[in-house]
Amino acid sequence: MFSGVCKVNAAIAAQLLIDVFGTDIIINSGTAGGIDPKLKIFDTVISSEICYHDVTSNILTEFHPWMKSIFFEADSKLIELSKSAVSKIQMCGKVYLGRMATGESFIDKDGRQKIIDELAPLTVDMETASIAHVCYVNSIPFISIRCVTDTIRNSGSENFDKNCAKASMIAKDIAEALLKELACGQMENQ
């Protein structure tokens, strides 16, 4: 499903997948800004955990959904299957496993250091945490695959626009490889 940009659109799409189509796993793929200096354009991050960078932390822990921390954990089985999938395909850049942070704004120079200091994510985007949030509330396994379109060294919306199509294809290719791993695992369990 194509959700569109920003948290609300992504949350609506995730809930529709669950309610209308009976989805029992959600794999999100797309693009992100690389906030960790080691990332280069067209590197990919597979989520280990996801958080919001624009939501007060106690909102999630002291109110519904009463989480133990501010981080939504990616499904451990999907992480392992993703590692296996990546090992079987030719990659354009490097693949990292790590934290992603989500918020409603495009992160350029303003606000970058605060996000790094408080959350230390590898990437930032506008959808992932909201999808993880919906999955958490619905007890649905979740993982995100995000390819980097812009970095600290190559920042700005012009870099995002220039690199979006190729980065989207890289993330899609990894998601497809993960689906193959899932299918193989299901066939082995039958």
Coordinates of C-alpha atoms in Angstrom, one line a residue:
M1 CA 0.0 0.0 0.0
F2 CA 1.2 3.5 -0.8
S3 CA 0.6 5.6 2.3
G4 CA 1.8 9.0 1.3
V5 CA 3.9 11.4 3.3
C6 CA 3.7 12.1 7.0
K7 CA 2.6 10.3 10.2
V8 CA -1.2 10.5 9.9
N9 CA -1.3 9.2 6.3
A10 CA 1.1 6.3 7.3
A11 CA -1.0 5.4 10.4
I12 CA -4.2 5.4 8.4
A13 CA -2.6 3.1 5.8
A14 CA -1.3 0.7 8.5
Q15 CA -4.7 0.5 10.2
L16 CA -6.5 -0.1 6.9
L17 CA -4.1 -2.9 6.1
I18 CA -4.9 -4.5 9.5
D19 CA -8.7 -3.9 9.5
V20 CA -9.6 -4.4 5.9
F21 CA -7.0 -6.9 4.7
G22 CA -6.3 -8.8 7.9
T23 CA -2.6 -8.1 7.6
D24 CA -0.5 -10.1 10.1
I25 CA 2.9 -8.5 9.4
I26 CA 3.8 -5.0 8.2
I27 CA 7.0 -4.3 6.3
N28 CA 7.5 -0.6 5.6
S29 CA 9.9 0.4 2.9
G30 CA 10.9 3.9 1.8
T31 CA 13.4 6.6 2.1
A32 CA 15.0 8.5 5.0
G33 CA 17.5 11.2 5.8
G34 CA 20.8 9.9 7.1
I35 CA 21.4 11.6 10.4
D36 CA 24.3 9.4 11.6
P37 CA 27.6 10.7 10.0
K38 CA 28.7 7.2 8.9
L39 CA 25.8 7.0 6.5
K40 CA 26.2 7.8 2.8
I41 CA 23.6 8.3 0.2
F42 CA 22.0 5.0 -0.9
D43 CA 23.0 3.2 2.3
T44 CA 20.0 1.4 3.8
V45 CA 18.9 1.1 7.4
I46 CA 16.8 -1.8 8.7
S47 CA 15.0 -0.8 11.9
S48 CA 15.9 -2.4 15.2
E49 CA 13.8 0.2 17.1
I50 CA 11.8 3.2 16.2
C51 CA 10.9 6.4 18.0
Y52 CA 9.3 9.8 17.5
H53 CA 11.6 12.8 17.7
D54 CA 8.7 15.3 17.9
V55 CA 6.5 13.6 20.6
T56 CA 7.1 14.2 24.3
S57 CA 8.4 10.9 25.7
N58 CA 6.0 10.5 28.6
I59 CA 3.0 10.7 26.2
L60 CA 3.7 7.0 25.2
T61 CA 4.7 5.7 28.6
E62 CA 2.3 7.5 30.9
F63 CA -0.7 7.4 28.6
H64 CA -2.1 4.9 26.1
P65 CA -0.4 2.7 24.9
W66 CA 1.5 2.7 28.3
M67 CA 4.8 1.5 26.8
K68 CA 7.8 0.6 28.9
S69 CA 10.0 2.9 26.9
I70 CA 9.7 5.4 24.1
F71 CA 11.0 2.9 21.5
F72 CA 8.9 0.6 19.4
E73 CA 11.0 -2.6 18.8
A74 CA 11.1 -4.1 15.3
D75 CA 10.2 -7.8 15.2
S76 CA 13.2 -10.0 16.0
K77 CA 12.2 -12.7 13.5
L78 CA 11.8 -10.1 10.7
I79 CA 15.2 -8.6 11.6
E80 CA 16.9 -12.1 11.2
L81 CA 15.0 -12.7 8.0
S82 CA 16.1 -9.3 6.7
K83 CA 19.7 -10.0 7.4
S84 CA 19.4 -13.3 5.5
A85 CA 17.6 -11.5 2.6
V86 CA 20.3 -8.8 2.3
S87 CA 23.1 -11.4 2.2
K88 CA 21.5 -12.9 -0.9
I89 CA 21.2 -9.7 -3.0
Q90 CA 23.6 -7.3 -4.6
M91 CA 23.5 -4.0 -2.8
C92 CA 24.2 -0.4 -4.0
G93 CA 25.3 0.8 -0.6
K94 CA 25.9 -0.6 2.9
V95 CA 23.1 -1.9 5.1
Y96 CA 22.9 -1.1 8.8
L97 CA 20.6 -2.3 11.5
G98 CA 19.6 0.5 13.9
R99 CA 17.3 3.1 15.4
M100 CA 15.1 5.3 13.3
A101 CA 13.4 8.5 14.4
T102 CA 10.2 10.0 13.0
G103 CA 8.7 13.5 13.0
E104 CA 6.6 15.8 10.9
S105 CA 9.4 18.0 9.5
F106 CA 12.2 17.6 7.0
I107 CA 15.4 17.7 9.1
D108 CA 18.0 19.9 7.6
K109 CA 20.4 22.0 9.8
D110 CA 17.8 23.1 12.3
G111 CA 17.0 20.6 15.0
R112 CA 19.5 18.0 13.8
Q113 CA 21.8 18.1 16.8
K114 CA 19.0 18.0 19.3
I115 CA 17.7 14.7 17.7
I116 CA 21.2 13.3 17.7
D117 CA 21.9 14.2 21.3
E118 CA 18.5 12.9 22.6
L119 CA 17.9 9.9 20.5
A120 CA 21.0 8.9 18.5
P121 CA 19.1 7.5 15.5
L122 CA 20.7 6.4 12.2
T123 CA 17.9 8.0 10.2
V124 CA 15.0 10.3 10.3
D125 CA 11.8 10.2 8.3
M126 CA 8.2 11.2 8.5
E127 CA 6.3 7.9 8.7
T128 CA 8.0 5.0 10.4
A129 CA 7.2 5.5 14.1
S130 CA 3.5 6.0 13.3
I131 CA 3.4 2.7 11.5
A132 CA 5.3 1.0 14.3
H133 CA 2.8 2.7 16.8
V134 CA -0.2 1.2 15.0
C135 CA 1.5 -2.2 14.8
Y136 CA 2.4 -2.0 18.6
V137 CA -1.2 -1.3 19.5
N138 CA -2.5 -4.1 17.3
S139 CA 0.2 -6.6 18.2
I140 CA 1.4 -6.9 14.6
P141 CA 5.0 -7.7 13.8
F142 CA 6.7 -4.8 12.1
I143 CA 10.0 -3.8 10.5
S144 CA 11.1 -0.8 8.4
I145 CA 13.6 -0.6 5.5
R146 CA 14.7 2.9 4.7
C147 CA 17.3 3.9 2.1
V148 CA 19.1 7.2 2.6
T149 CA 18.4 10.0 0.2
D150 CA 20.3 12.8 2.0
T151 CA 22.9 13.1 4.7
I152 CA 24.6 15.6 6.9
R153 CA 27.2 16.2 4.1
N154 CA 24.7 16.2 1.3
S155 CA 21.6 17.7 3.0
G156 CA 18.5 19.5 1.8
S157 CA 15.4 18.8 0.0
E158 CA 17.2 19.1 -3.4
N159 CA 19.2 16.0 -2.5
F160 CA 16.1 14.2 -1.4
D161 CA 14.3 15.0 -4.7
K162 CA 17.3 14.0 -6.8
N163 CA 17.8 10.6 -5.0
C164 CA 14.3 9.6 -4.0
A165 CA 13.5 7.3 -7.0
K166 CA 16.7 5.3 -6.8
A167 CA 16.6 5.1 -3.0
S168 CA 12.9 3.9 -3.1
M169 CA 13.9 1.1 -5.5
I170 CA 16.7 0.0 -3.3
A171 CA 14.4 -0.2 -0.3
K172 CA 11.8 -2.0 -2.4
D173 CA 14.4 -4.6 -3.6
I174 CA 15.3 -5.4 0.0
A175 CA 11.6 -5.6 1.0
E176 CA 11.0 -8.0 -1.9
A177 CA 14.0 -10.1 -0.8
L178 CA 12.5 -10.2 2.7
L179 CA 9.2 -11.4 1.3
K180 CA 11.0 -14.2 -0.4
E181 CA 12.6 -15.2 2.9
L182 CA 9.2 -15.1 4.6
A183 CA 7.8 -17.3 1.8
C184 CA 10.6 -19.8 2.1
G185 CA 10.2 -19.9 5.9
Q186 CA 6.5 -20.6 5.5
M187 CA 7.1 -23.4 3.0
E188 CA 9.6 -25.0 5.4
N189 CA 7.1 -24.9 8.3
Q190 CA 4.4 -26.7 6.3

